[in-house]
């Protein structure tokens, strides 16, 4: 993009005067940051136009997701364009420090966690592979709340990320779409055909904002992330009401409309059942499909071939209204018959499930649904009716199956059922998860549509989480095996060549140490706490949820504390336990867990007898940017969910590619991580998914048995309520009760011993530093298959049936292989 520094400087100086009307010395840091973004964006817009033109007759993939956690873009795009150094030096000559500008950027919190970040990783890989793949989502005015810890409690601060404007976005007002809610449906026979007219509806204007998506080594291929914002149709006050003196009504209509894209629901894996959420879901679906239809028509392709040229992927059930909405467009607006419309719809849409937690399966009361989306409801009813009819013919009197697979039952619309029936592919996100879908969650559907079910193990964008987030390790890797791993993560396997090379292992250890120093510096600056970069960094960062079992980790730390108090020699190496993650604001139990971590931290960190050995830190406001600092600095990756509950996990992969060693259960993608690294390079413990599911089905687990039979465990559990935490009173009673009174739904007590044993083995291994760093190296080397490039190649080949215009990511870089002489 810029061939040299001088050209860059000139372009930059011109841009700042053009856009801000100021000279450099008048500009604030924000102005300077914004200018750099606008400069890059301008070039990307140009390339977007070219990409669009040249892919006019390429199949387009649309990834519909309520959440996109894209992270900060400026640094990442500079890395992708390979101009970071040039820009850094150019700016330095203008007396600007690039790092100061990078700090100006907000991290758009347009998602809760795993699902939203996965969507962002997928956008990157689609751009990298040259797939015409675009995101379609919501432009929430307020993203996920910012977490502040006050007196040990989580408090939530609104995330007003747009307050200074977001320079990466491009408003496309002229491409707005009208979305219709409520009203009535009039059916009329026109020339022997039944037509449906939506009347007296409440219109809402969906205004798109586009963000350019660009990846490494493919800077001219620009894809698009389109986010929708809700505005009143007239885009003014309702002057009729206003003139009649009904000021309140005029203003409230406006705010009712704007409420739709006002805020992201902060529940992950949770339920909320509020009308506004359903409004959001239909809003971005109708807007997205409306705009896809509009651009499809410009391509002069026959509508009958729609599914050959367009793939729509739905990220969990949140966008499942794509199915009835596409039917509505094809039938009501395009005049197709039901059967043809249904064929097109099913062949266009594919669906990923991300959770088996029953409380996260979306259901909507019929009355609410029908009132908000009358025409869509009619279509859902008809889909259900026809499906049942077909099923009854095939499965005759298997009434149980027929009942279980209905879309509308018990007065509710079952969104997952609609998703399975109306799409051509249903996938889980890790091998184990897909098996659970086939044999438990969707077992009846698996009998009906076995051909739809498939697995696509998640992946992560290794260019963001290794190349950009961990420059020291990236350089070391490139020095050793050449740069081909950036394009083909499986090349990382060549690192195995260095397994017994002590000088390389030493360098690896040094990089880890330096990264730990950087995290320690952040902790010191942000919360005034000293942590020792020479201690083991044992890290659990993710959303706080009972099934993720932060509690198991806490009990371990309490146990170690008790041990050190008894015998200071019982813990050999100093250890720092690092936690981070947000709790849904309404999830009282999860918030109590945060308070417990902080209370424990307080106790341990100020106890002079143990503070040389143990430290506990809760990192405030875990998000993508903080993750980029944490993953490179971790020694131990805690992936300890109750087996069967974590669909995949992706944090596990981000840690692994940065050389952290996993302690975990056989859950989600941990199973595949174990297969990749071998059991000697991972610390696995605990109940298997099968055992957990058997207990849930047949009973037989009594948490009290664990409590009474294990003295040191009993001590820790008692300490939750016996005054051990001097300031706590009855605060942690809910946790105590969850374990004993409510029989420990997540098998924390059951897995406690096995966890401690695995942890002990891990410490023994850490004590032998050369062995430890070799394990770390094997983890990095085997992380290649967990790149989202691999996931996306599988989606493209097997589900979307689209080509990618990049072939070199398959091919090893011969030069470096020869140099190493490994192959
Ligand atoms: C649903 C209805 C109403 C309000 C909120 C929701 C809602 C929102 C977000 C339900 C679920 C989510 C998010 C789920 C999620 O992040 N799941 C994670 O997806 C990852 C990517 O596949 C997996 O790695 C994780 O295992 C899974 O927990």
CSV table of C-alpha atoms in Angstrom, one decimal, residues 610-792:
chain,number,residue,atom,x,y,z
A,610,UNK,CA,2.2,-17.1,52.0
A,611,UNK,CA,2.6,-14.1,49.8
A,612,UNK,CA,6.0,-15.2,48.5
A,613,UNK,CA,4.4,-18.4,47.4
A,614,UNK,CA,0.9,-17.7,46.3
A,615,UNK,CA,-0.8,-14.7,44.7
A,616,UNK,CA,-4.3,-14.4,43.3
A,617,UNK,CA,-5.3,-11.8,40.7
A,618,UNK,CA,-8.6,-11.0,39.2
A,619,UNK,CA,-8.1,-9.0,36.0
A,620,UNK,CA,-10.8,-6.5,35.4
A,621,UNK,CA,-12.8,-6.2,32.2
A,622,UNK,CA,-11.5,-9.2,30.2
A,623,UNK,CA,-12.0,-8.6,26.5
A,624,UNK,CA,-10.3,-9.3,23.2
A,625,UNK,CA,-7.5,-6.7,23.8
A,626,UNK,CA,-6.7,-7.9,27.3
A,627,UNK,CA,-6.7,-11.5,25.9
A,628,UNK,CA,-4.0,-10.5,23.5
A,629,UNK,CA,-1.9,-9.5,26.5
A,630,UNK,CA,-2.8,-12.6,28.6
A,631,UNK,CA,-2.5,-15.5,26.3
A,632,UNK,CA,1.2,-14.9,25.4
A,633,UNK,CA,2.0,-14.7,29.1
A,634,UNK,CA,0.3,-17.9,30.4
A,635,UNK,CA,2.1,-21.0,31.6
A,636,UNK,CA,-1.0,-22.9,32.4
A,637,UNK,CA,-4.3,-22.9,30.6
A,638,UNK,CA,-7.3,-23.8,32.8
A,639,UNK,CA,-10.0,-25.6,30.7
A,640,UNK,CA,-11.9,-27.4,33.5
A,641,UNK,CA,-15.6,-27.3,32.5
A,642,UNK,CA,-17.8,-30.2,33.5
A,643,UNK,CA,-17.4,-32.7,30.7
A,644,UNK,CA,-20.1,-32.5,28.1
A,645,UNK,CA,-21.0,-28.9,28.9
A,646,UNK,CA,-18.5,-26.7,27.0
A,647,UNK,CA,-19.4,-27.1,23.3
A,648,UNK,CA,-15.8,-26.4,22.2
A,649,UNK,CA,-14.0,-23.6,23.9
A,650,UNK,CA,-11.7,-21.5,21.8
A,651,UNK,CA,-9.6,-19.9,24.6
A,652,UNK,CA,-8.0,-23.3,25.0
A,653,UNK,CA,-6.7,-22.9,21.4
A,654,UNK,CA,-5.5,-19.3,21.9
A,655,UNK,CA,-3.5,-20.4,25.0
A,656,UNK,CA,-2.1,-23.5,23.2
A,657,UNK,CA,-0.8,-21.6,20.2
A,658,UNK,CA,1.1,-19.3,22.6
A,659,UNK,CA,2.7,-22.3,24.3
A,660,UNK,CA,0.6,-22.6,27.5
A,661,UNK,CA,0.1,-26.1,28.7
A,662,UNK,CA,-3.5,-27.2,29.3
A,663,UNK,CA,-4.9,-28.7,32.5
A,664,UNK,CA,-8.4,-29.7,31.5
A,665,UNK,CA,-11.3,-32.2,31.3
A,666,UNK,CA,-12.2,-34.3,28.3
A,667,UNK,CA,-14.7,-31.7,27.1
A,668,UNK,CA,-15.2,-29.7,23.9
A,669,UNK,CA,-12.1,-29.3,21.8
A,670,UNK,CA,-9.9,-30.3,24.7
A,671,UNK,CA,-10.4,-33.9,23.5
A,672,UNK,CA,-8.9,-33.0,20.1
A,673,UNK,CA,-6.1,-30.9,21.7
A,674,UNK,CA,-5.2,-34.1,23.6
A,675,UNK,CA,-5.2,-36.1,20.4
A,676,UNK,CA,-3.0,-33.6,18.7
A,677,UNK,CA,-0.3,-33.2,21.4
A,678,UNK,CA,-0.4,-36.7,22.9
A,679,UNK,CA,-1.4,-37.4,26.5
A,680,UNK,CA,2.1,-36.7,27.8
A,681,UNK,CA,1.8,-33.0,26.8
A,682,UNK,CA,-1.5,-32.2,28.4
A,683,UNK,CA,-2.9,-32.7,31.9
A,684,UNK,CA,-6.3,-34.4,31.7
A,685,UNK,CA,-8.5,-35.3,34.7
A,686,UNK,CA,-12.0,-35.9,35.8
A,687,UNK,CA,-15.3,-37.5,34.8
A,688,UNK,CA,-15.9,-38.2,31.1
A,689,UNK,CA,-18.8,-36.8,29.3
A,690,UNK,CA,-20.4,-40.2,29.2
A,691,UNK,CA,-20.1,-40.5,33.0
A,692,UNK,CA,-21.6,-37.1,33.5
A,693,UNK,CA,-24.5,-37.8,31.2
A,694,UNK,CA,-25.1,-41.2,32.8
A,695,UNK,CA,-25.3,-39.5,36.3
A,696,UNK,CA,-27.7,-36.9,34.9
A,697,UNK,CA,-29.9,-39.7,33.4
A,698,UNK,CA,-29.8,-42.3,36.1
A,699,UNK,CA,-28.8,-40.3,39.2
A,700,UNK,CA,-26.5,-41.9,41.7
A,701,UNK,CA,-24.2,-39.0,42.5
A,702,UNK,CA,-24.3,-37.7,46.1
A,703,UNK,CA,-22.0,-34.7,46.7
A,704,UNK,CA,-22.2,-35.2,50.4
A,705,UNK,CA,-20.3,-38.5,50.0
A,706,UNK,CA,-17.4,-36.5,48.6
A,707,UNK,CA,-17.6,-34.0,51.3
A,708,UNK,CA,-17.6,-36.5,54.1
A,709,UNK,CA,-14.9,-38.7,52.6
A,710,UNK,CA,-12.3,-36.1,51.9
A,711,UNK,CA,-11.1,-34.1,54.8
A,712,UNK,CA,-9.1,-31.4,53.1
A,713,UNK,CA,-11.9,-30.8,50.6
A,714,UNK,CA,-14.4,-30.6,53.5
A,715,UNK,CA,-12.2,-27.9,55.1
A,716,UNK,CA,-12.2,-25.8,51.9
A,717,UNK,CA,-16.0,-26.1,51.5
A,718,UNK,CA,-16.5,-25.2,55.2
A,719,UNK,CA,-14.3,-22.2,54.8
A,720,UNK,CA,-16.9,-20.7,52.5
A,721,UNK,CA,-19.1,-20.1,55.5
A,722,UNK,CA,-17.2,-20.6,58.7
A,723,UNK,CA,-15.6,-17.2,59.2
A,724,UNK,CA,-12.4,-18.0,57.3
A,725,UNK,CA,-13.2,-15.0,55.1
A,726,UNK,CA,-13.5,-12.6,58.0
A,727,UNK,CA,-15.4,-10.0,56.0
A,728,UNK,CA,-17.9,-12.3,54.3
A,729,UNK,CA,-20.6,-13.3,56.7
A,730,UNK,CA,-23.2,-15.3,54.8
A,731,UNK,CA,-22.1,-14.0,51.4
A,732,UNK,CA,-20.9,-17.3,50.0
A,733,UNK,CA,-23.7,-19.4,51.4
A,734,UNK,CA,-25.3,-19.7,47.9
A,735,UNK,CA,-22.1,-21.4,46.8
A,736,UNK,CA,-21.9,-23.7,49.8
A,737,UNK,CA,-25.5,-24.6,49.2
A,738,UNK,CA,-25.0,-25.3,45.5
A,739,UNK,CA,-22.4,-27.8,46.5
A,740,UNK,CA,-24.2,-29.6,49.3
A,741,UNK,CA,-27.8,-28.7,49.5
A,742,UNK,CA,-28.4,-28.8,45.8
A,743,UNK,CA,-26.1,-31.7,45.1
A,744,UNK,CA,-23.4,-30.0,43.1
A,745,UNK,CA,-24.9,-29.9,39.6
A,746,UNK,CA,-21.5,-29.5,38.0
A,747,UNK,CA,-19.6,-32.2,39.8
A,748,UNK,CA,-17.1,-29.9,41.4
A,749,UNK,CA,-16.6,-32.0,44.5
A,750,UNK,CA,-16.5,-35.2,42.5
A,751,UNK,CA,-13.7,-33.9,40.3
A,752,UNK,CA,-11.7,-32.2,43.1
A,753,UNK,CA,-9.3,-35.0,43.9
A,754,UNK,CA,-8.5,-35.8,40.3
A,755,UNK,CA,-7.9,-32.1,39.6
A,756,UNK,CA,-5.4,-31.8,42.5
A,757,UNK,CA,-3.6,-34.9,41.3
A,758,UNK,CA,-3.3,-33.5,37.7
A,759,UNK,CA,-2.2,-30.2,39.2
A,760,UNK,CA,0.5,-31.9,41.2
A,761,UNK,CA,1.8,-33.7,38.1
A,762,UNK,CA,1.8,-30.4,36.3
A,763,UNK,CA,3.9,-28.8,39.0
A,764,UNK,CA,6.4,-31.6,39.0
A,765,UNK,CA,6.7,-31.2,35.3
A,766,UNK,CA,7.2,-27.4,35.6
A,767,UNK,CA,10.0,-28.0,38.1
A,768,UNK,CA,12.0,-29.6,35.3
A,769,UNK,CA,12.2,-26.5,33.2
A,770,UNK,CA,13.6,-28.1,30.1
A,771,UNK,CA,10.9,-30.7,30.0
A,772,UNK,CA,8.3,-28.1,30.6
A,773,UNK,CA,9.4,-25.9,27.8
A,774,UNK,CA,9.6,-28.9,25.5
A,775,UNK,CA,5.9,-29.6,26.3
A,776,UNK,CA,5.2,-26.0,25.6
A,777,UNK,CA,6.9,-26.3,22.2
A,778,UNK,CA,4.9,-29.4,21.3
A,779,UNK,CA,1.7,-27.5,22.1
A,780,UNK,CA,2.7,-24.6,19.7
A,781,UNK,CA,3.8,-27.1,17.1
A,782,UNK,CA,0.5,-29.0,17.2
A,783,UNK,CA,-1.8,-25.9,17.3
A,784,UNK,CA,-1.9,-25.6,13.5
A,785,UNK,CA,-5.1,-27.6,13.0
A,786,UNK,CA,-6.9,-25.2,15.4
A,787,UNK,CA,-6.5,-22.3,13.0
A,788,UNK,CA,-9.8,-20.9,11.8
A,789,UNK,CA,-8.3,-21.2,8.3
A,790,UNK,CA,-8.8,-25.0,8.7
A,791,UNK,CA,-12.3,-24.6,10.0
A,792,UNK,CA,-13.3,-22.3,7.2
